[in-house]
Amino acid sequence: MKSIGERELWAQFDALQLGSGFTTGDIRKPQILVEDVYGDSHPGSVHLNRLTEQVKYGVYQSGGVPCMYHTTDVCDGCAQGHDGMNIVLASREAICDMVEVHASAVPWDGMVLSSSCDKSVPAHLKAMARMDIPAVFLPGGSMRPGPYQTTSLKAGEISLKQRRGQATKTEIRDYKLTGCPSVGACTFLGTASTMQCMAEALGMAIPGSALAPATMRDILDHARASGIAVMALVEKGITPSKIMTAEAFENAIIVHSAIGGSTNATLHLPAIAKELGIVIKPELFDRINHKIPHLGNIDPSGQHLTESFWFAGGVPYVQLMLKDHLHLDVMTVTGKTLGENLEELRENGFFERNLGYLANYGLKRSDVILPPEKVKEIGSIAVLKGNIAPEGSVIKYSACVKEMLHHKGAARVFDSEEDAHSAVVEGKINPHDVMVIRYEGPRGSGMPELLMTTEAIVCDERLNGTVALITDGRFSGATRGAAIGHISPEAARGGLIAFIEDGDIIEYDVEARTLNVVGINGKEMPIEQVNEILTERSRRGIIPRPARRGLFGRYTRSAESAMEGAGY
């Protein structure tokens, strides 16, 4: 064991651990780092100490010694509407780095990491890949549904009405009291829920653990099982690099396509893979989304919530339906292959056990996870390229009305989301416009999500279904509508999105996978001529970025392209 070999070099190590409450017997056992993002920051983290307590029991009963560490995360929802959103993506790197610090300073034999939400889940997966010691990820599960199967994203409608003076005090109060009725990740298939699914699809979480209701007993079972599993991995010498292989990432992208996951997975999966020396190009997402049926009828691309998705069988049932597309021989944290896990779940009744909970809502499994033979839509996201996105851009077409899968309109250009959002609220955007929000990429302003603006658009009856938004920023996993993000190169790198002007004509076509400026100042012209004009405009240079300090400064100076994962 690593922890025993290293301690022989320096007697103070034992003294320090004994001073922390270890017994003399403990210091000869496998030592497991148990780290979570527990804190009072938001519902996705405030309950994690209960889960990691169960992890500790699992480690103890399997003959190891667990040690608790915490690095609290932050919430995109709490960061909406102010500059706090600019630091959120950079927090992924900070959390990952802190786990590296904790995992490096002591010679751990293994670790279990637990989180629920947007940046902490990929941060933990990055850290596991970077450290490459036996590891298990424990998802923090799903929040309970709001009234009438609503989600916390009713905030978009309420906030727009509030800004326009159209919401009553009672309406606002009742939303605040019911919008987040329990702990757990928000119960739509946003980035938090998507990344829990990706952790399981990669083989790094106990089968069936992603999106388990955070208030039910099952999640405590998963926590205990995670503690037991990491001890088995230590004994067998199975590390993340043996689980998160190139084939495992393909499996995860297949599941992502099938469930209609957040576009932010196109940032996070490449960033995780890079820690293992694996390159995921955007074309892989596009190739897979050309062939995988969109099975998940899950909000915002569908009707139902993540709790119901888990009741219907969750990630394992999707994998079962798509087994002919998957690499079933990949290793997982159970010490068994994906194929063996699915057979074991089938034998122990997992796929039928929770259907009665669906019946409580008057639902059948096929309402939530569509049978492949009944699916009309293939895939859920597309990578678009063109003269303003030569490296690529991303659209979640499964959350977009069909009439907006191909669109041409006049550009309305903004150099910040705040100005764009105000324009929507104040009625200054017209139907069929193409809103352009730039300098919101990784180096521009830290790549904040632009949920306030997309929600303002879809909650405005005059604009919904007619206005597109393109940006070098990113979107919430809950984003609905014609929203094209991650445009690369970004404006702050001199990408041509920086030189679009009001009145230029922008056209995109999801089926053709294209995104181009096709006209200047209201006049369409050949692409070659447009490119010459954009290149000529680029000679004036970009808007200078302000001086920044600390983590935010380091991130915005050195962040990679969104198409490469936006790491640093």
Coordinates of C-alpha atoms in Angstrom, one line a residue:
M1 CA 0.0 0.0 0.0
K2 CA 1.2 3.5 -0.9
S3 CA 0.2 4.9 2.5
I4 CA 2.4 2.4 4.4
G5 CA 5.4 2.6 2.2
E6 CA 5.6 6.4 2.4
R7 CA 5.2 6.7 6.1
E8 CA 8.3 4.6 6.8
L9 CA 10.4 7.6 5.7
W10 CA 9.2 10.1 8.4
A11 CA 8.0 9.1 11.9
Q12 CA 6.2 12.5 12.4
F13 CA 3.5 11.4 9.8
D14 CA 2.3 8.7 12.2
A15 CA 2.5 11.0 15.2
L16 CA 0.4 13.6 13.4
Q17 CA -2.3 11.1 12.4
L18 CA -2.4 9.6 15.9
G19 CA -2.8 13.2 17.2
S20 CA -5.8 13.5 14.8
G21 CA -7.6 10.5 16.4
F22 CA -6.1 7.5 14.5
T23 CA -5.3 4.4 16.5
T24 CA -2.0 2.5 16.1
G25 CA -4.0 -0.1 14.1
D26 CA -5.5 2.5 11.7
I27 CA -2.1 3.7 10.5
R28 CA -1.4 0.3 9.0
K29 CA -4.7 0.1 7.0
P30 CA -5.4 1.5 3.5
Q31 CA -6.2 5.2 3.8
I32 CA -8.9 6.8 1.7
L33 CA -9.4 10.4 1.0
V34 CA -13.2 11.2 1.1
E35 CA -13.8 14.7 -0.3
D36 CA -17.0 16.5 -1.0
V37 CA -18.1 20.0 -1.8
Y38 CA -20.3 20.2 1.3
G39 CA -21.2 23.6 2.5
D40 CA -24.1 26.0 2.9
S41 CA -23.7 27.4 -0.6
H42 CA -26.7 25.8 -2.3
P43 CA -29.1 22.8 -2.2
G44 CA -26.7 20.6 -4.3
S45 CA -24.0 20.7 -1.6
V46 CA -25.7 21.2 1.7
H47 CA -26.6 17.5 2.2
L48 CA -23.4 15.9 1.0
N49 CA -22.0 15.5 4.5
R50 CA -24.8 12.9 5.1
L51 CA -23.7 11.0 2.0
T52 CA -20.0 11.0 2.8
E53 CA -20.7 9.8 6.3
Q54 CA -22.1 6.7 4.7
V55 CA -19.0 6.5 2.5
K56 CA -16.9 6.5 5.6
Y57 CA -18.9 3.6 7.0
G58 CA -18.3 1.6 3.8
V59 CA -14.6 2.2 4.0
Y60 CA -14.4 1.2 7.6
Q61 CA -16.4 -2.0 7.2
S62 CA -14.1 -2.9 4.3
G63 CA -11.0 -2.5 6.4
G64 CA -9.8 1.0 5.5
V65 CA -9.6 4.3 7.2
P66 CA -11.4 7.3 5.7
C67 CA -10.4 10.9 6.1
M68 CA -12.8 13.8 5.3
Y69 CA -11.9 16.9 3.3
H70 CA -14.1 19.6 1.9
T71 CA -13.8 22.2 -0.9
T72 CA -17.1 24.0 -1.3
D73 CA -18.4 24.8 -4.7
V74 CA -20.7 27.6 -6.0
C75 CA -24.0 27.7 -7.8
D76 CA -24.7 29.2 -11.2
G77 CA -28.2 30.1 -10.0
C78 CA -26.8 32.2 -7.2
A79 CA -24.4 33.9 -9.6
Q80 CA -27.0 34.9 -12.1
G81 CA -27.5 38.6 -12.9
H82 CA -24.2 39.9 -11.5
D83 CA -20.4 39.6 -12.1
G84 CA -20.2 36.5 -9.9
M85 CA -21.2 34.5 -13.0
N86 CA -17.9 35.3 -14.6
I87 CA -15.9 33.3 -12.0
V88 CA -18.1 30.2 -12.1
L89 CA -16.4 28.2 -14.9
A90 CA -13.0 29.1 -13.5
S91 CA -14.2 27.4 -10.2
R92 CA -14.0 24.1 -12.0
E93 CA -10.2 24.6 -12.2
A94 CA -10.0 25.8 -8.6
I95 CA -11.9 22.8 -7.2
C96 CA -9.8 20.4 -9.3
D97 CA -6.6 22.0 -8.1
M98 CA -7.6 21.8 -4.5
V99 CA -8.4 18.1 -4.8
E100 CA -5.0 17.7 -6.4
V101 CA -3.4 19.5 -3.3
H102 CA -5.3 17.3 -0.9
A103 CA -4.6 14.1 -2.8
S104 CA -0.9 14.9 -3.3
A105 CA 0.2 16.0 0.1
V106 CA -0.7 12.7 1.7
P107 CA 0.0 9.2 0.1
W108 CA -3.6 8.1 -0.2
D109 CA -4.4 4.6 -1.3
G110 CA -7.7 5.7 -2.9
M111 CA -10.4 8.4 -2.9
V112 CA -14.1 9.0 -3.1
L113 CA -15.3 12.4 -4.3
S114 CA -18.9 13.6 -4.0
S115 CA -20.7 16.5 -5.7
S116 CA -23.9 17.3 -7.4
C117 CA -23.6 20.3 -9.7
D118 CA -22.3 22.0 -12.8
K119 CA -18.6 22.7 -12.1
S120 CA -17.9 20.4 -9.2
V121 CA -18.8 17.2 -10.9
P122 CA -16.4 17.8 -13.9
A123 CA -13.8 19.2 -11.4
H124 CA -13.9 16.0 -9.4
L125 CA -13.6 13.8 -12.6
K126 CA -10.7 15.9 -13.8
A127 CA -9.0 15.5 -10.4
M128 CA -9.5 11.7 -10.5
A129 CA -8.0 11.6 -13.9
R130 CA -5.1 13.8 -12.9
M131 CA -4.2 11.9 -9.7
D132 CA -5.0 8.4 -11.1
I133 CA -5.3 6.6 -7.8
P134 CA -8.2 4.2 -7.2
A135 CA -11.3 6.4 -7.1
V136 CA -15.1 6.4 -7.1
F137 CA -17.4 9.3 -7.8
L138 CA -20.6 9.7 -5.7
P139 CA -23.4 11.8 -7.3
G140 CA -25.4 14.0 -5.0
G141 CA -28.7 13.2 -6.7
S142 CA -31.9 15.1 -7.7
M143 CA -34.0 17.7 -6.0
R144 CA -37.7 17.1 -5.6
P145 CA -40.1 18.5 -8.3
G146 CA -41.8 21.9 -7.7
P147 CA -45.6 22.4 -7.8
Y148 CA -47.2 20.9 -11.0
Q149 CA -43.9 19.3 -11.9
T150 CA -42.1 22.7 -12.3
T151 CA -38.4 23.4 -11.7
S152 CA -36.4 26.2 -10.3
L153 CA -36.2 27.6 -13.8
K154 CA -39.6 29.1 -13.4
A155 CA -37.4 31.9 -12.2
G156 CA -37.0 33.0 -15.8
E157 CA -40.7 33.7 -16.2
I158 CA -41.0 35.3 -12.8
S159 CA -37.9 37.4 -13.1
L160 CA -39.0 38.8 -16.5
K161 CA -42.5 39.7 -15.2
Q162 CA -40.9 41.2 -12.1
R163 CA -38.5 43.4 -14.2
R164 CA -41.6 44.6 -16.2
G165 CA -43.7 45.2 -13.1
Q166 CA -46.1 42.4 -14.1
A167 CA -45.6 40.0 -11.2
T168 CA -47.6 40.3 -7.9
K169 CA -45.8 40.1 -4.6
T170 CA -47.7 36.9 -3.8
E171 CA -46.6 35.2 -7.1
I172 CA -43.0 36.1 -6.4
R173 CA -43.2 34.9 -2.8
D174 CA -44.8 31.6 -3.7
Y175 CA -42.2 30.9 -6.3
K176 CA -39.4 31.5 -3.8
L177 CA -41.0 29.2 -1.3
T178 CA -41.5 26.3 -3.8
G179 CA -38.9 26.7 -6.5
C180 CA -36.3 24.6 -4.7
P181 CA -38.3 22.3 -2.4
S182 CA -35.4 20.0 -1.3
V183 CA -31.7 19.4 -1.5
G184 CA -30.1 17.9 -4.6
A185 CA -29.4 19.1 -8.1
C186 CA -32.1 21.1 -9.9
T187 CA -34.5 18.6 -11.4
F188 CA -34.2 19.5 -15.1
L189 CA -31.6 18.0 -17.3
G190 CA -29.2 20.9 -16.9
T191 CA -25.4 20.7 -16.6
A192 CA -25.5 19.4 -13.0
S193 CA -27.8 16.5 -13.9
T194 CA -26.0 15.9 -17.2
M195 CA -22.6 15.6 -15.5
Q196 CA -23.9 13.2 -12.9
C197 CA -25.0 11.1 -15.8
M198 CA -21.7 11.5 -17.5
A199 CA -19.8 10.3 -14.4
E200 CA -21.9 7.1 -14.4
A201 CA -21.7 6.7 -18.2
L202 CA -17.9 6.9 -17.9
G203 CA -17.9 4.1 -15.4
M204 CA -16.8 6.2 -12.5
A205 CA -20.0 6.0 -10.3
I206 CA -21.9 3.1 -8.9
P207 CA -24.5 1.9 -11.6
G208 CA -27.8 3.6 -11.1
S209 CA -26.5 6.3 -8.8
A210 CA -26.8 9.3 -11.1
L211 CA -29.9 11.4 -10.3
A212 CA -31.2 9.3 -7.5
P213 CA -33.7 11.4 -5.5
A214 CA -31.6 13.2 -2.9
T215 CA -34.3 12.7 -0.2
M216 CA -34.7 8.9 -0.7
R217 CA -32.9 6.0 1.1
D218 CA -31.4 4.7 -2.2
I219 CA -28.8 7.5 -2.4
L220 CA -27.5 6.5 1.1
D221 CA -27.1 2.9 -0.2
H222 CA -25.1 4.3 -3.2
A223 CA -22.9 6.2 -0.7
R224 CA -22.2 3.1 1.4
A225 CA -21.5 1.1 -1.8
S226 CA -19.1 3.7 -3.0
G227 CA -17.0 3.3 0.2
I228 CA -17.0 -0.4 -0.2
A229 CA -16.2 -0.1 -4.0
V230 CA -13.1 2.0 -3.5
M231 CA -11.6 -0.5 -1.2
A232 CA -12.1 -3.2 -3.8
L233 CA -10.4 -1.0 -6.4
V234 CA -7.5 -0.5 -4.1
E235 CA -7.1 -4.2 -3.7
K236 CA -7.3 -4.8 -7.5
G237 CA -5.1 -1.8 -8.4
I238 CA -7.8 -0.4 -10.8
T239 CA -7.3 3.3 -11.3
P240 CA -9.3 5.9 -13.3
S241 CA -7.0 5.6 -16.4
K242 CA -8.1 2.0 -16.7
I243 CA -11.8 3.0 -16.5
M244 CA -11.9 6.4 -18.4
T245 CA -10.5 5.1 -21.7
A246 CA -11.2 6.5 -25.1
E247 CA -14.0 3.9 -25.5
A248 CA -15.5 5.0 -22.2
F249 CA -15.7 8.6 -23.4
E250 CA -17.4 7.4 -26.6
N251 CA -20.0 5.6 -24.4
A252 CA -20.5 8.8 -22.4
I253 CA -21.1 10.9 -25.5
I254 CA -23.6 8.3 -26.8
V255 CA -25.5 8.5 -23.5
H256 CA -25.3 12.3 -23.7
S257 CA -26.8 12.3 -27.2
A258 CA -29.6 10.0 -26.2
I259 CA -30.7 11.9 -23.1
G260 CA -30.5 15.4 -24.6
G261 CA -27.7 16.5 -22.2
S262 CA -26.4 20.0 -21.6
T263 CA -24.1 21.6 -24.2
N264 CA -21.7 22.2 -21.4
A265 CA -20.7 18.5 -21.6
T266 CA -18.9 19.5 -24.8
L267 CA -16.6 21.6 -22.6
H268 CA -16.3 19.3 -19.6
L269 CA -15.7 15.9 -21.3
P270 CA -12.8 17.1 -23.4
A271 CA -11.3 18.8 -20.3
I272 CA -11.5 15.6 -18.3
A273 CA -10.1 13.5 -21.2
K274 CA -7.2 15.9 -21.6
E275 CA -6.0 15.0 -18.1
L276 CA -5.6 11.4 -19.4
G277 CA -3.9 12.4 -22.6
I278 CA -7.0 11.7 -24.6
V279 CA -8.1 14.2 -27.3
I280 CA -11.8 14.6 -27.9
K281 CA -12.6 16.7 -30.9
P282 CA -15.9 18.4 -31.5
E283 CA -16.4 16.3 -34.6
L284 CA -16.8 13.2 -32.3
F285 CA -19.9 14.7 -30.7
D286 CA -21.3 15.6 -34.1
R287 CA -20.6 12.1 -35.5
I288 CA -22.3 10.4 -32.6
N289 CA -25.3 12.8 -32.7
H290 CA -25.9 11.9 -36.3
K291 CA -26.8 8.3 -35.4
I292 CA -28.0 7.9 -31.8
P293 CA -31.8 8.2 -31.2
H294 CA -32.9 10.9 -28.7
L295 CA -34.6 8.7 -26.1
G296 CA -34.9 11.0 -23.2
N297 CA -38.2 12.9 -22.8
I298 CA -36.6 15.1 -20.2
D299 CA -36.9 18.8 -19.5
P300 CA -35.8 21.1 -21.2
S301 CA -35.7 19.0 -24.4
G302 CA -38.8 17.1 -23.2
Q303 CA -41.6 17.0 -20.7
H304 CA -40.5 15.2 -17.6
L305 CA -38.0 15.7 -14.7
T306 CA -34.9 14.0 -13.6
E307 CA -36.5 12.2 -10.7
S308 CA -38.9 10.6 -13.1
F309 CA -35.9 9.7 -15.4
W310 CA -34.3 7.9 -12.5
F311 CA -37.6 6.1 -11.6
A312 CA -37.8 4.9 -15.3
G313 CA -34.3 3.3 -15.1
G314 CA -32.0 6.2 -15.5
V315 CA -28.6 5.9 -17.2
P316 CA -28.5 2.1 -17.0
Y317 CA -31.8 1.7 -18.9
V318 CA -30.6 4.1 -21.6
Q319 CA -27.4 2.0 -21.8
L320 CA -29.5 -1.2 -22.1
M321 CA -31.5 0.3 -24.9
L322 CA -28.3 1.3 -26.7
K323 CA -26.1 -1.7 -25.9
D324 CA -25.5 -2.4 -29.6
H325 CA -23.9 1.0 -29.9
L326 CA -21.8 0.8 -26.7
H327 CA -18.4 -0.6 -25.8
L328 CA -19.7 -3.1 -23.2
D329 CA -16.3 -4.4 -22.3
V330 CA -15.1 -1.2 -20.6
M331 CA -14.1 -1.5 -16.9
T332 CA -16.1 0.4 -14.2
V333 CA -15.7 1.2 -10.5
T334 CA -17.5 -2.0 -9.6
G335 CA -14.5 -3.9 -10.9
K336 CA -16.8 -5.4 -13.5
T337 CA -17.4 -4.4 -17.1
L338 CA -20.4 -2.3 -18.3
G339 CA -22.0 -5.3 -19.8
E340 CA -21.7 -7.3 -16.5
N341 CA -23.1 -4.4 -14.6
L342 CA -26.2 -4.2 -16.8
E343 CA -26.8 -7.9 -16.5
E344 CA -26.5 -7.7 -12.7
L345 CA -29.0 -4.8 -12.6
R346 CA -31.4 -6.8 -14.7
E347 CA -31.1 -9.9 -12.5
N348 CA -31.7 -8.0 -9.2
G349 CA -34.8 -6.3 -10.5
F350 CA -33.4 -2.7 -10.7
F351 CA -35.2 -1.9 -14.0
E352 CA -38.7 -2.7 -12.5
R353 CA -38.2 -1.8 -8.9
N354 CA -39.0 2.0 -9.2
L355 CA -41.7 1.9 -11.9
G356 CA -44.4 2.2 -9.1
Y357 CA -43.0 5.6 -8.3
L358 CA -43.6 6.7 -11.9
A359 CA -47.2 5.4 -11.5
N360 CA -47.7 7.8 -8.7
Y361 CA -47.4 10.5 -11.3
G362 CA -49.5 8.7 -13.8
L363 CA -46.5 7.9 -16.0
K364 CA -45.1 4.8 -17.7
R365 CA -41.4 4.2 -18.5
S366 CA -42.1 4.8 -22.2
D367 CA -43.3 8.3 -21.4
V368 CA -39.9 9.3 -20.0
I369 CA -37.5 7.0 -21.9
L370 CA -38.8 6.5 -25.4
P371 CA -38.4 3.1 -27.0
P372 CA -35.8 3.4 -29.9
E373 CA -38.3 2.2 -32.5
K374 CA -40.7 5.2 -31.6
V375 CA -38.0 7.9 -31.7
K376 CA -38.4 10.6 -34.3
E377 CA -35.3 12.7 -33.5
I378 CA -31.7 11.5 -33.9
G379 CA -29.2 13.1 -31.5
S380 CA -29.7 16.3 -29.5
I381 CA -26.7 18.6 -30.2
A382 CA -24.8 19.7 -33.3
V383 CA -21.5 21.3 -34.0
L384 CA -21.9 24.2 -36.5
K385 CA -18.9 25.7 -38.4
G386 CA -18.6 28.6 -40.8
N387 CA -16.8 32.0 -41.3
I388 CA -17.5 33.2 -37.8
A389 CA -17.0 29.7 -36.2
P390 CA -14.1 28.0 -38.1
E391 CA -13.2 26.0 -35.0
G392 CA -16.9 25.3 -34.2
S393 CA -19.9 26.2 -32.2
V394 CA -22.6 24.2 -30.4
I395 CA -26.4 24.2 -30.5
K396 CA -28.8 21.9 -28.6
Y397 CA -31.4 21.5 -31.3
S398 CA -33.5 19.1 -29.2
A399 CA -34.5 22.1 -27.2
C400 CA -35.3 24.3 -30.2
V401 CA -38.5 24.6 -32.2
K402 CA -38.2 23.0 -35.6
E403 CA -39.0 26.3 -37.3
M404 CA -35.7 27.7 -36.0
L405 CA -33.4 24.9 -37.1
H406 CA -32.7 27.0 -40.1
H407 CA -32.8 30.8 -39.8
K408 CA -31.6 33.9 -41.4
G409 CA -31.8 37.3 -39.8
A410 CA -30.3 40.7 -39.1
A411 CA -27.6 40.9 -36.4
R412 CA -28.2 42.8 -33.2
V413 CA -24.7 43.1 -31.6
F414 CA -23.9 43.4 -27.9
D415 CA -20.5 43.4 -26.2
S416 CA -21.9 42.1 -22.9
E417 CA -24.9 40.0 -21.7
E418 CA -26.1 42.7 -19.4
D419 CA -26.7 45.0 -22.4
A420 CA -28.4 42.2 -24.4
H421 CA -30.7 41.3 -21.5
S422 CA -31.7 44.9 -21.0
A423 CA -32.6 45.1 -24.7
V424 CA -34.9 42.1 -24.5
V425 CA -36.6 43.4 -21.3
E426 CA -37.1 46.8 -22.7
G427 CA -38.6 45.5 -26.0
K428 CA -35.8 46.7 -28.2
I429 CA -35.4 43.3 -30.0
N430 CA -37.6 42.4 -32.9
P431 CA -38.9 39.1 -34.1
H432 CA -36.4 37.3 -36.5
D433 CA -33.4 39.2 -35.2
V434 CA -30.2 37.3 -34.5
M435 CA -28.7 38.5 -31.2
V436 CA -24.9 38.4 -31.1
I437 CA -23.3 38.5 -27.6
R438 CA -19.6 38.5 -27.7
Y439 CA -16.5 39.0 -25.4
E440 CA -18.2 36.4 -23.2
G441 CA -15.8 33.5 -24.0
P442 CA -13.2 32.0 -21.7
R443 CA -10.7 34.8 -22.2
G444 CA -13.3 37.5 -22.7
S445 CA -15.1 37.3 -19.4
G446 CA -14.6 33.8 -18.0
M447 CA -17.3 32.2 -20.2
P448 CA -20.4 32.9 -18.1
E449 CA -23.7 31.2 -18.9
L450 CA -26.3 33.4 -20.5
L451 CA -29.4 31.9 -19.0
M452 CA -31.0 35.2 -18.1
T453 CA -31.1 36.4 -21.7
T454 CA -32.2 33.1 -23.2
E455 CA -35.0 32.8 -20.7
A456 CA -36.0 36.4 -21.3
I457 CA -36.4 35.6 -25.0
V458 CA -38.4 32.4 -24.6
C459 CA -40.6 33.9 -21.9
D460 CA -41.5 36.8 -24.3
E461 CA -44.4 35.8 -26.5
R462 CA -43.4 38.3 -29.1
L463 CA -39.9 36.8 -29.5
N464 CA -40.2 33.2 -28.5
G465 CA -39.6 30.9 -31.5
T466 CA -38.4 33.7 -33.8
V467 CA -35.2 35.1 -32.3
A468 CA -31.9 33.3 -32.3
L469 CA -28.9 34.1 -30.1
I470 CA -25.3 33.4 -31.0
T471 CA -22.4 33.9 -28.6
D472 CA -18.8 32.9 -27.7
G473 CA -20.2 32.4 -24.2
R474 CA -22.0 29.3 -22.9
F475 CA -25.5 28.4 -21.9
S476 CA -27.2 26.8 -19.0
G477 CA -28.1 23.2 -19.5
A478 CA -31.7 24.4 -19.0
T479 CA -31.5 26.8 -22.0
R480 CA -34.3 26.6 -24.5
G481 CA -34.6 28.0 -27.9
A482 CA -32.3 28.8 -30.8
A483 CA -29.1 29.3 -28.9
I484 CA -25.7 28.8 -30.5
G485 CA -22.8 29.0 -28.1
H486 CA -19.0 28.3 -27.7
I487 CA -18.3 30.2 -31.0
S488 CA -14.5 29.7 -31.5
P489 CA -12.2 31.5 -31.9
E490 CA -13.8 33.8 -29.4
A491 CA -13.9 37.6 -29.7
A492 CA -11.1 38.1 -27.1
R493 CA -8.8 36.0 -29.3
G494 CA -9.6 38.0 -32.4
G495 CA -12.3 35.7 -33.7
L496 CA -14.5 37.2 -36.5
I497 CA -17.5 37.3 -34.2
A498 CA -15.7 40.4 -32.8
F499 CA -16.3 42.2 -36.1
I500 CA -19.9 41.6 -36.8
E501 CA -21.9 44.8 -37.0
D502 CA -25.6 45.6 -36.5
G503 CA -27.5 44.9 -39.7
D504 CA -25.2 42.2 -41.0
I505 CA -27.1 39.1 -42.1
I506 CA -26.4 35.9 -40.2
E507 CA -27.6 32.4 -41.4
Y508 CA -27.3 29.1 -39.7
D509 CA -28.6 25.6 -40.8
V510 CA -28.5 22.8 -38.2
E511 CA -29.0 20.1 -40.8
A512 CA -26.1 21.4 -42.9
R513 CA -24.1 22.2 -39.7
T514 CA -23.3 25.7 -40.9
L515 CA -23.1 29.2 -39.3
N516 CA -22.1 32.2 -41.4
V517 CA -22.4 35.9 -41.9
V518 CA -23.9 35.9 -45.4
G519 CA -24.5 39.6 -45.8
I520 CA -23.2 43.1 -44.8
N521 CA -25.3 46.0 -43.7
G522 CA -28.5 44.3 -44.8
K523 CA -27.2 43.2 -48.2
E524 CA -26.6 39.5 -49.0
M525 CA -23.4 38.8 -51.0
P526 CA -21.1 35.9 -51.7
I527 CA -19.3 34.4 -48.7
E528 CA -15.9 35.3 -50.2
Q529 CA -16.8 38.9 -50.3
V530 CA -18.2 38.8 -46.8
N531 CA -15.0 37.2 -45.6
E532 CA -12.9 40.0 -47.2
I533 CA -15.0 42.7 -45.4
L534 CA -14.8 40.9 -42.0
T535 CA -11.1 40.5 -42.5
E536 CA -10.7 44.2 -43.3
R537 CA -12.8 45.1 -40.2
S538 CA -10.5 42.9 -38.1
R539 CA -7.5 45.1 -38.7
R540 CA -8.9 47.7 -36.3
G541 CA -8.4 45.1 -33.5
I542 CA -10.6 43.9 -30.6
I543 CA -11.8 45.8 -27.7
P544 CA -9.1 45.7 -25.0
R545 CA -9.8 43.4 -22.1
P546 CA -9.6 45.0 -18.6
A547 CA -6.8 44.1 -16.2
R548 CA -7.8 41.3 -13.8
R549 CA -6.3 39.8 -10.7
G550 CA -6.2 36.5 -8.9
L551 CA -7.8 33.3 -10.2
F552 CA -10.0 35.2 -12.5
G553 CA -7.0 37.0 -14.0
R554 CA -5.1 33.7 -14.5
Y555 CA -8.1 32.0 -16.1
T556 CA -8.9 34.8 -18.5
R557 CA -5.3 35.2 -19.6
S558 CA -4.7 31.5 -20.3
A559 CA -8.0 29.7 -20.9
E560 CA -8.1 27.4 -23.9
S561 CA -10.7 27.5 -26.6
A562 CA -14.2 26.3 -25.8
M563 CA -13.7 23.6 -28.4
E564 CA -10.8 22.2 -26.4
G565 CA -12.6 22.3 -23.0
A566 CA -11.9 25.8 -21.8
G567 CA -9.3 24.6 -19.3
Y568 CA -6.1 26.4 -18.4

